[in-house]
Amino acid sequence: MSTSKSSKRVRELQDSFSVRASRRSYQNRGKVCTSCGQSDPLLILEDGLCANCTVGHHHEEEHHLLGWHFRARRQDKELVVPVSPNAHRLLSDLQADHRAPSFDDSGSRDFLESQCLELLAALAELWAVLEYLHEKPDLVQSIPVLVLIQLVGLILMNLDRLNLSKVLARTKEIYYAKQF
Amino acid sequence: MQNNSESDELEGETQSQSNTWAAGPVRRLPAVVRAHLVESQQESIQAEVMRREGQGEKVDIWPSLCLVFDTETGTDEFGNLRFGTYIVEFFHPLIREVVRLDAGFFTGESLNESERELIESYCKSHNLTYMTRREWLNKIFFVYGYKACGAVIGFNLPFDLARIATRSSVITSPRPQKPRKDGSVFFRCRTCHQRRKFQLEREEDGSLSCYCTVCNQKPKFQLVRQEDGKVAVIANAKNFFAGGWKFNLYEYEKKKDPGQWRERAWRPSVCIKPINSRAAMFRSGFFDGWKEKGDFYPGHFLDLRTLGCALSGEKNGSLRSFGELFGARVLKNESHDEHGGQLTEAYLEYAMNDAGVTLALYHAEMQEFKKHQLDVTPDHIYSGASLGKAYLNAMGIHAPPFMIVADGLPFSQDEIFGFGMSAYYSGRAEAQIVKIVLPVTYVDFHSMYPAVFILQGLWDLLKAEKVKVIEVTQETKDFLASFKPESLFQQETWKRLPILCLILPQDDLLPVRADYRWRKSQDSKFQHRTAMVPVSSALPMWYTLSDCLLSQIKTGRSPHILLALKFSSEGSRPLKPISIRGAREIDPNQEDFFRALVEARDRLGKDDPKLAEALKVIANSASYGIWPEIDIEDGERPVTAYSTEQRRAIIPHGEKPGRYYFPPLAAFITAGGRLMLGLLESEIQKHGGVSAFCDTDSLAIVSSQNGGTITYREDRKRRCEIPSITWGQVDEVLDQFNKNLNPCRSGATLIKLERENFEDKDPTKPRVNLHAYVIAAKRYALFVPPDHIVKPSYHTLGMVEPPRDATGHAIEDWIDEFWKHIVTRRRFDPPWANQWVELKIDISQPEIWKSFNKVRAKAQIETGNKRLDKYLSGIKPFNFMGMLAQSAVTLREEKLPVVIAPLRGNGQTPPRLWVAKSSDLPVHVLQAVDEIERQEEYYQAKKINQHVITPKTFAELMDYFRDQRESTAVDQTGQEIRHNTQGRLTHPRVAISELLFTGKESVLQEEIENGIVTEEEAEVYRFVIRPERDPASELIIEAMRLLSKAEMRRLDISRREVDRIKGGDSLFALKNDSTQSRLMGKLVKYLQKHYPTEIGTAQGEAELRAFMDNRTRLLEQWQMVKPRLVDVSTKELMNIVGCSRGTAKNIKYKRTQPSIETIKKIMVAYPNGYNSDGI
């Protein structure tokens, strides 16, 4: 393995959710948000406040469900979900584990597949994060109906071309990490 | 001044025979007592107690990510890495499940290309990751173990870390430095990460501090100015790990020179400090690239063997045995034991399974650990004592009680601790009847130390807000005067025992620590052992009241008490309720924690005996082991030693008090144990019985079903008899103890018959006719006639590798076989009698490793990194080696090297390559058995310049073992014990010639006894502090300090001594009286000859004082004149002194002091000093 590939792999590993979460748990051990008393080490920032308190409790941030890996869809406002700053922080960390598609043809079957499973994974993560933060009651409001419609539409339109079981399996794989 | 000679002196006349045991001449020995050592400017223990009480335990969490790895090595003595397996697991906080992030293999440099390809293809086919060692360290170990702040986990982790390392080094303390003229010293700055100049300054409280001249930051370490003027660093993290190991792990490939690798100095090393053969402390080392202070991660390294031993109370164990004990999901498959063999798919599968087994054990041990519900991470659990401390901490006891001294008592807290340390002696282990087969009942106290802790009411002291020391001399004398042994069967009496007594021993039976050997070799220094002996001393000594009572029970006389100090509790700390292993809730404010612990153990013992053993270890170590706990720190340092008196000394290593250090408590507990054992002996004697041996909390009572006498022939003329009491009488005595002194309510007995007394070691079955054969203390066997060994002693045999059968497999029960021949006195002729004796060495201590440093592999592995090449070709830390025991009968008188070889695997047969650990010459081990053939073989080997080694055989080991004798005892006539002495032994009468102070004993004691390291190599671990010099000696040294170096050299004082005297080392002492008088005479003669006008006519001291006055005056005047000499022309100075131009310039400009003659000439020329007018 060449040095550049090697260092890229190390960077990717260091940015992965597991490494970030583990490091934050250690660095923020025993710390409590000085404003709201939040004691979850994953949510405390360097200034000793949680993300919600840093930005403001009523502030909502826009989370792009596909993240920066899908540059072509970055402008799609319908894929943006309003979430709390704390949730956004966790979701962004989780997105670091997702890999960018290695193809450019946005009309190809592979691209569609990866987009579908990315969306499914993003929704699964969103669900898990909101549950973790006890923000689940707002879930229905926070996910635009358009996103769901688009996802369902995508699947229905490409049903003949998509292997749905494969998509679901890959989604599970991304979310639950590699199983041996 | 006292006589410092260490040799024994037998006093000619026998002292008055007041006691039956005390016959024969009196041995005059220097006694050694433990001292409480305080470093200069060290925070006082009580101040630390106050600070800790406010702080509590630091918050730490156990990482959610863990990297488990295991290594496979070659079987040669170098133990290089072949390949390793790893698994990374992460507890996902969102889904609350453990997920596996990665698993795979990494290969070491010693594998060839085809073997690597095999592993790579195996990984591909099994969906595993494959990497080289370097890649794995950079991508997996660094990322998960350091960057992710994860836990690194392994079974016998130090061994595995040493395999994956690139280089190892021994951590040393920063050397003391002499400050420069501008008052600066150079240290590595933790903020700048470079060696920087530090400016010294004195704080308001008088302590020394410094700051970095670049970043102005004050370091965390403390500074201390030594007596010789140098500045030493104490108590920083590096210093704490000093004496341990540092492993550098990471490398990078040079861009300009592909294939060449260098170390990454900006990544952390791993530091390991071994505590004992089972436990070590770990930490990431500081490194160059660490810029942000908050970013440094000290690491969490968990050795599952250490945690397993601590949780189970086992002394050792394997991956499988611990897996079974803790109920691991997967157990190790031990069918494949061909380590180092050819790589096959089956071998790789076995290796990958090993990592899975380690992971399963980790989960199982963590499950058990979590039951204890303690606020401590598992990597900080080194033993049962750590668990005990964590329990105390959990209930709110963060430190020992705060001690105050009553008004009117002229003692400081350090002095009280010194008295406690002085009275502290370990448990009693004695052989009382040797080399005769005796019917015995083997009894054992159930948790003796917790029991005496509870009986003496020490829990009240521990939970007290304050402990007050008060004088109770008269009350104690009255108590002793009215004392009757029967009163000890009332528990209330034991509550009166926590008293320290200063006594003047006069034939009192007391524990004495001394070197009891009759013959001492030249190079052998200290081998202290503690024994109960009738002792007399002109010097007062500290003992506990328990020891005084035991002496009174045995002698019938009260010791002569000069002073008695009582520790009484005042107030009570508010404590939190806790739960013991999640099973039993206790409120420490209401009940004794140790009583609850022992009772919990008794209840658990019925369901889970193995884990009940763990609670026993916690109870024992927490009730006793943590009070005298001391951590050793590397580096010489000046200390004040408090014991029977106060002495100052420079000791070779630091002794840092443990968290709960409180010596008086330790002294009360061990003394209570000795009293309990002595009371049992005394009760047995009342029934007409005797004991064969005792060992801390167990006693072998000579008894049989129907009683009677055992007759033996002491010599040709005399026949002796030993009384044997009946089993019923023994039971009667035990009942008395259990009825009256049992402090627990769980139904368990205080003292019980050991399992060895019953058939198949099952207490529900009938008793067997148990017999004992004793050679010396801790060397005994219990057996059922004719030769069924029930309990052999492993002392000195435990380190010997088992002999092999014809197939090369180890004979595991060889120690039983060995003892069978001893107890039946049969001729020793098993098939393995002529096999060589080999000792198993674990190279965990740097002192042991240093002696193997010269051993190098002949064929080096080329890795592209010279340091790694060197590391791979040498003996690595934590390797296991076999050392050949050498015969006492050697063909030539010469100092032979220690020879080593890799440990032999099961099924492996000779020949093996033996190498000398400190020499490059090849080794030839004599094979011939016949004497003439052996001579011939010897000369043949010598011709080609080889070390010729005569190996010790098991037959020879048997002869040596059989002939061992008890050095702390004498025979019935008071004479030294011979190899064939048999029958009853007695105590030698001892007169104490002087009191020496010592610190913690060497951790390498067993290694020294077995010849693995020499006493010199382990020197750093032993010292004695002798009495300080007297005023006469002080005067001589003071006078010598006024002489110039040249003058001192003319007095035949060595350069080293001259430097120490001139350097202001106030601890420099004249060795003894004769040296003192010799130097005094020389000094006076010298002064009279060279400076007759300066000294008077009176002899000795007056002359010295006159000389000192004159010389001091002269030097003071010189100090005034010297700065103004720069105004004198060089030519004028040349004329006055009569010297060359260069010398005159030196006198003018250099700071060095010229000779006294020159000073005198200048002072004559300018009697009133020099001024600008030249007058």
mmCIF file of C-alpha atoms in Angstrom, chain A residues 1 3 5-7 9-10 13-14 16-27 29-30 41-42 90 94 125 128-129 131-132 175-180, chain B residues 59-61 63-65 90 92-96 99-103 127-129 131 135 138-140 142-144 147-150 294-298 300:
data_model
loop_
_atom_site.group_PDB
_atom_site.id
_atom_site.type_symbol
_atom_site.label_atom_id
_atom_site.label_comp_id
_atom_site.label_asym_id
_atom_site.label_seq_id
_atom_site.Cartn_x
_atom_site.Cartn_y
_atom_site.Cartn_z
ATOM 1 C CA MET A 1 0.000 0.000 0.000
ATOM 2 C CA THR A 3 2.047 6.030 1.641
ATOM 3 C CA LYS A 5 -3.303 5.562 0.447
ATOM 4 C CA SER A 6 -2.056 4.477 3.812
ATOM 5 C CA SER A 7 -2.330 7.926 5.347
ATOM 6 C CA ARG A 9 -6.911 5.155 5.438
ATOM 7 C CA VAL A 10 -5.546 6.372 8.766
ATOM 8 C CA LEU A 13 -10.253 5.704 10.519
ATOM 9 C CA GLN A 14 -9.549 8.676 12.753
ATOM 10 C CA SER A 16 -14.891 7.405 11.868
ATOM 11 C CA PHE A 17 -17.758 7.632 14.341
ATOM 12 C CA SER A 18 -16.359 4.924 16.622
ATOM 13 C CA VAL A 19 -13.006 6.693 17.012
ATOM 14 C CA ARG A 20 -14.592 10.104 17.464
ATOM 15 C CA ALA A 21 -17.140 8.842 19.954
ATOM 16 C CA SER A 22 -14.575 6.925 21.946
ATOM 17 C CA ARG A 23 -12.208 9.900 22.041
ATOM 18 C CA ARG A 24 -14.958 12.289 23.079
ATOM 19 C CA SER A 25 -16.082 9.942 25.834
ATOM 20 C CA TYR A 26 -12.581 10.057 27.293
ATOM 21 C CA GLN A 27 -11.908 13.754 26.791
ATOM 22 C CA ARG A 29 -15.336 12.400 31.042
ATOM 23 C CA GLY A 30 -16.997 13.868 34.096
ATOM 24 C CA PRO A 41 -19.738 13.261 26.754
ATOM 25 C CA LEU A 42 -20.619 12.881 23.060
ATOM 26 C CA LEU A 90 -24.163 13.244 16.172
ATOM 27 C CA LEU A 94 -22.214 9.185 11.894
ATOM 28 C CA GLU A 125 -29.479 7.015 11.761
ATOM 29 C CA ALA A 128 -31.671 6.290 16.200
ATOM 30 C CA VAL A 129 -30.198 9.688 17.072
ATOM 31 C CA GLU A 131 -34.411 8.262 19.959
ATOM 32 C CA TYR A 132 -31.053 8.523 21.740
ATOM 33 C CA TYR A 175 -25.483 1.001 9.938
ATOM 34 C CA TYR A 176 -24.454 -1.932 12.045
ATOM 35 C CA ALA A 177 -20.879 -1.959 10.780
ATOM 36 C CA LYS A 178 -19.012 -4.961 9.524
ATOM 37 C CA GLN A 179 -19.986 -8.298 10.999
ATOM 38 C CA PHE A 180 -17.599 -11.218 11.085
ATOM 39 C CA VAL B 59 -12.942 10.518 37.691
ATOM 40 C CA ASP B 60 -11.986 8.003 35.050
ATOM 41 C CA ILE B 61 -14.088 6.029 32.627
ATOM 42 C CA PRO B 63 -13.275 3.175 27.083
ATOM 43 C CA SER B 64 -16.120 1.949 24.910
ATOM 44 C CA LEU B 65 -13.627 0.835 22.254
ATOM 45 C CA PHE B 90 -16.847 -0.894 19.999
ATOM 46 C CA HIS B 92 -22.126 1.689 19.991
ATOM 47 C CA PRO B 93 -23.808 4.283 22.211
ATOM 48 C CA LEU B 94 -26.782 4.804 19.901
ATOM 49 C CA ILE B 95 -27.859 1.217 19.405
ATOM 50 C CA ARG B 96 -26.411 0.049 22.755
ATOM 51 C CA VAL B 99 -20.131 -4.088 17.236
ATOM 52 C CA ARG B 100 -16.980 -5.561 15.776
ATOM 53 C CA LEU B 101 -15.091 -2.967 13.779
ATOM 54 C CA ASP B 102 -12.183 -5.015 12.491
ATOM 55 C CA ALA B 103 -10.303 -8.279 12.906
ATOM 56 C CA ASN B 127 -12.739 -11.879 5.202
ATOM 57 C CA LEU B 128 -10.055 -10.723 7.632
ATOM 58 C CA THR B 129 -7.677 -7.783 7.412
ATOM 59 C CA MET B 131 -1.200 -6.047 7.477
ATOM 60 C CA GLU B 135 1.193 -1.000 9.069
ATOM 61 C CA ASN B 138 0.351 2.852 12.474
ATOM 62 C CA LYS B 139 -3.200 2.135 11.370
ATOM 63 C CA ILE B 140 -4.767 0.021 14.063
ATOM 64 C CA PHE B 142 -2.155 4.011 17.041
ATOM 65 C CA VAL B 143 -5.648 4.916 15.867
ATOM 66 C CA TYR B 144 -7.657 2.678 18.190
ATOM 67 C CA LYS B 147 -6.203 8.444 19.002
ATOM 68 C CA ALA B 148 -9.559 6.884 19.841
ATOM 69 C CA CYS B 149 -8.588 6.734 23.536
ATOM 70 C CA GLY B 150 -9.414 3.029 23.455
ATOM 71 C CA GLY B 294 -5.282 18.342 26.785
ATOM 72 C CA ASP B 295 -4.662 15.944 23.936
ATOM 73 C CA PHE B 296 -2.347 13.588 25.745
ATOM 74 C CA TYR B 297 -3.899 10.235 26.452
ATOM 75 C CA PRO B 298 -2.081 8.169 29.081
ATOM 76 C CA HIS B 300 -5.746 2.190 29.158
#
